[in-house]
Each structure stands twice: as C-alpha cells, then as structure tokens.
Amino acid sequence: MTSPAISAAQTAAPLLTMTAAFEGIEGAYSHAVLDAYAERRGVAFAPLGCPSYRAVAHAVLAGRADVGLLPIDNAIAGTIREGYDVLAEYDLDLLAEITWRMEHRVLGVPGATLEGLREIDSHPIVLAECGRFLGTLPDIRRVPVPDTGIAARDVAAANDPARGAIASAAAAARYGLVELASTIADHPDNFTRFVLFRAPNARGPAAEFEPAEAFADRKTSLLFSVQDAPGALGRCLSILGAHGLNVSKLDSKTRLGASKQYAFYADVDGDARDERFATALRELRAVTASLHVIGSYDASTAPPRVQRAPAIVVDDRPAVAPKPAKTPFPKVTRAHDGVRARVVVGDVVVGDGEFVVVGGPCSVESREQILATAQAVAAAGAVMLRGGAFKPRTSPYAFQGLGWEGVALLAEAGRSAGLPIVSEVMSVGQVERMAQSVDLLQIGARNMQNFDLLKAVGRAERPVLLKRGMAASIDELLAAAEYVLAEGNPNVILCERGIRTFETATRNTLDLSAIPVLRERTHLPVMVDPSHGVGVRRWIAPLCRAAKAVGAHGLLIEVHPNPVEALSDAEQALTFADFRTIMDELAGVPLVHDRA
Ligand code: PEP
Ligand code: MN
C-alpha cells in the first residue's frame, strides 16, 4: 500500500508523537484529517494551529512542527491555489496526499433553529461548497472567517441563536454546538485533497517517514510555465503522455511578472525518481520557460471510494410520521423529512448513496491469514475489513477466537490495507478496549437483546453494527437499536443476517423483505450479511446482488484465503476470486436511492 514506513509495525509500541502544523484552530477540518491520518498510521500528532498557510510552512521549516498539512484541492470549489502556491514557494519535502470527505453541518448554540439563523460563518471555500443549500436561505448573511474551527468557536462564544457556523461534527462536539442541518454540500462526493509534508533533511520523528516503494503508488506535483503561444501546452502534455504518465490535475494561472507566459500546476501519477519520469522531465525542460518539481509523495491513502451504479432507482416510499407518544422507538423512527443517517466509519460513510462492502474472515486466525485477506478484499474494492476475535460459538469446544491478539492483528491488517475495521464485542467488559481498537463495534445476532451490552455500546464513541437476532422481529431489531440511540450514540447500522424459519436447506432464511421495510421505518442505514444468511458459499453471490437491488446500503461478506480450512464458518467463506467476481457483478446492479 501507499503508506509511509510508519505503520503497522508500530502497533504494540508506544505511539511516536510528532507535532503537526495546520491552518486554523482545533476543530478545523485539517485537525480532523491529521487525527484520522495519525490513527491510520499508528502515530500521534500534537496539533499546532497556525494563522495562515504560510505560517504552517514556517512552523515546519523553523522546526516548531515535525510535519505540516495544507489543502490543495476541493472537488466542488476547485483548486485551493494558496495551498499549491505555498508548496511551490518553500523548499518542503512532500510526504503524502490525503483525500478527505468534507461532511459539513450547520451548527448553532443549543436552542437555535435553522429558521432562526440570520448569519452563517465559515471558511469561504466551505461556503462555496454549500452554495446550493445556502441559496435556499436567502435571508442569511454569509460571513467568511479564516477556518471552520474559528467559525464554530466564535458562534459558541457569542451564544447567539441567530448565528450559525458551517463546520464538522467534530467541531460541534468540541465547542458544544448542536447540528441544525447536515448533508449540505452541493454534492455528497465532496472530497478535499490535503498534502502532508516535512522539512527537507528532517531529523527527529518526521525522519521516520519513508516513501512508498512502488512508483505506481506515488504522485508528483509540477509547476511549469510556457510561452503564450498556440500548441505550447499541448507539447508539454504530449511529452508526458508519450512516456505513459497520467496527468490527474491541471490548473493554469498567469505567471505574475511575466505577461507573455502562462504557468500551470500539474499533478502527475508517478515518482520523479522513476527513470521514465526523469526522461519526461528532461524533455519537458526543453519546451518550457520554467519547470519546478514541487515534490513526489504517496498517492492518496484514502481515495474516494465510490462505486457508481449504472442506473438509479428512486425509493419513493413515504417517510413515516414520527409518533413520539406512541412508538416504542422514537429515536430510530424515520421522521417526515426523510433525512437519512450517514454513519461515518473511519473514512467510509454508510447510508449515503454509496454501496459499502465489508469483507473479511469469520475469525481472525493468524497474522498471515488476516493480512492476506485485507489486501485481497481492499484490492477488490471492499472499504472495510471484518474479522471476529471473540467468537460466539454454539459449542464451547469450538474455536473461540484469538481474543485481544486477534483484535491487534485485525488492526494491523486494517492499517496495512488502508481499511477501517469491524469486530464483534461480546460483553460489557470488552466495550471500552474494543472501542479503542476498532472503527465499528459489531453486536452479534446472539446479543441483539443483551440490553446491558446495548447500553454499553450506546455510551461508546464508536459506531455500532447491530445484527438482527436469529428469532427477532423487525420491531425487536428497531427496539434494540433504540437502546443504543437512547444512550447517546446515534451511529447505528442495522444488519439483516438471516432468521430461523422451518427451512433447513439454507443455514438461515435471509429476510430480504426486511430491507424495504426498514428503509421506510428508520433513517438508520441497513446492511445485509448474506454469508450467515444463507450459509452456503455458492448461494452468496445471487443474494449479494439481490440485497443491493432491494436497497441495502451495503454488505458484510465472509472471505478466507483458504475457505475449506477456515476455523469457523468454513462452508460459507468465499475465496478471494469469488469475492472479486461478486464485486464486479455488484457494479452492474442499480443502487436504490431516496427521492432527493
Ligand atoms: C459474525 O458476523 O461473525 C457472526 C458471528 O454473525 P452473527 O452474529 O450474525 O451470527
Ligand atoms: Mn461467521
């Protein structure tokens, strides 16, 4: 994978701490990006907020910070010119590109309402990303401020219900604000690219970063200028193309002080140390007025994972009116506005117009097994890794799982493949420690009505995957979810995994009819586990396709390097090849969407 050397190897050792500079104050998006990146890489970043992009570079070059982070591009608003300018202007050693989904929220002080707002503060680029939404609020003044952390902090300090901020959920938590609206960006694929860098010849902890070995996992940013003449840019692009180099971004700007020249920022796949790349650069020098290699760095460790469906089916079933007095589960009941929960697991969003596939073995069995599976499922397009470490087995003599050792191996494998991880938590006493290691806490079918356990995960700061009990009705599943939400954890994903019926041909009866029912009755996302649902390898594929077609938000699938040897659920595990085939087939199944 494209990770710096600081990674999996560090699992058990104490975290290496480095100071990371970013623009803004705590609670800004850059801060959240640094936190997530540090967690993925097994390091710790002490945040150092800076007043400007240039100040971030200065902090790194002056040794006040080990690394720095700057945004360079947003999918909606476009190039963040100042980020490129600073990277080009200073002598910095670029380490990695990080792609981050910006999930903007309108925040206000407790008691504020969207209708009552008269002013919204945010970073100007963030305001631009939410242009359509803001257009529906014509009476609200948009106030640009230096960053979203500052917007949230100032709105909290003013304690004025007429003032709101657009910032992240993390900023809301940090400054005690409430969410007044979510999903407000012009498009859900609202990704921003950031670049992490250090000083050249860095000493100290930042020296530990090593570039990815494969040039294919690297990217290079260039700044070049050409005469303002026909064909000048075309010649440059032909040279790159002739050497098989893909240009993933190109942005022009007038070269200040040289009126007859145009400068371009270009991001090119590959590494400038690669011979092919070096040759192309030599040729490029001959046809450009100036050429500056800003740097080569690891290509995104968290690329936007979007599986496009060929067609869109509209789910036009009405949302159910909330009946707070009557329903036994008011918090999970889908409200009239029909807004869906988007459950964020690491860098993956479940319930948001993407179909999310989780792959991995029933049980973590060994380091080799889980590392190999992680690589295979990631390569096939899975966005999360599963693996049981505490196994609820019918017989006490059956393999019970590797326990905490299994959790550590799963975490290492997840990091190595760049995948968030999910694992089952079986008892209240395990919750806290499990929540520190995994991105998503699984409650197994046998524990769906372990109410103490539900309350415990309801207090945990991790999302929860709640599997339907094997003899549980849909109402009982919703009531179980209500336990988690009632304790303050809104991030629950439901999972249909088959129920017990009179049928014995299959392990369970996969109740696909529960999916449209649940979509109508709750705003929580719903996944399907066909592996436990049908229990027989060769019937998994058709049920995966069916689950997507009836509106599941994702799948949980058991995959093993050598299924027949699996220590648990050998009959239902898929080979890597089976899994790849299914992933390819799923791309052809339309995704069910809600009406906008
Ligand atoms: C599992 O996912 O490994 C598992 C034990 O599933 P369930 O709780 O649905 O039986
Ligand atoms: Mn299993």
PDB file of C-alpha atoms and ligand atoms in Angstrom, residues 362 386 391-392 424 442 444-446 467 497 532 558, ligand 1:
ATOM      1  CA  CYS A 362     -15.380 -15.063  10.083  1.00  0.00           C
ATOM      2  CA  ARG A 386     -14.189  -7.637   9.181  1.00  0.00           C
ATOM      3  CA  LYS A 391     -16.449 -15.676  18.662  1.00  0.00           C
ATOM      4  CA  PRO A 392     -19.914 -16.665  19.860  1.00  0.00           C
ATOM      5  CA  GLU A 424     -17.712  -8.306  17.414  1.00  0.00           C
ATOM      6  CA  GLN A 442     -20.329  -5.323  15.977  1.00  0.00           C
ATOM      7  CA  GLY A 444     -23.770 -10.228  17.061  1.00  0.00           C
ATOM      8  CA  ALA A 445     -27.135 -11.840  16.437  1.00  0.00           C
ATOM      9  CA  ARG A 446     -26.945 -13.708  19.733  1.00  0.00           C
ATOM     10  CA  LYS A 467     -27.103  -7.609  13.735  1.00  0.00           C
ATOM     11  CA  ARG A 497     -28.213 -11.678   8.639  1.00  0.00           C
ATOM     12  CA  HIS A 532     -24.659 -16.031   7.682  1.00  0.00           C
ATOM     13  CA  GLU A 558     -17.052 -13.622   4.814  1.00  0.00           C
TER      14      GLU A 558
HETATM   15  C1  PEP B   1     -20.232 -12.971  12.551  1.00  0.00           C
HETATM   16  O1  PEP B   1     -20.503 -11.968  11.878  1.00  0.00           O
HETATM   17  O2  PEP B   1     -19.128 -13.494  12.542  1.00  0.00           O
HETATM   18  C2  PEP B   1     -21.289 -13.571  13.377  1.00  0.00           C
HETATM   19  C3  PEP B   1     -20.998 -14.325  14.407  1.00  0.00           C
HETATM   20  O3  PEP B   1     -22.510 -13.262  12.912  1.00  0.00           O
HETATM   21  P1  PEP B   1     -23.943 -13.422  13.622  1.00  0.00           P
HETATM   22  O4  PEP B   1     -23.839 -12.715  14.932  1.00  0.00           O
HETATM   23  O5  PEP B   1     -24.846 -12.773  12.656  1.00  0.00           O
HETATM   24  O6  PEP B   1     -24.182 -14.895  13.760  1.00  0.00           O
END
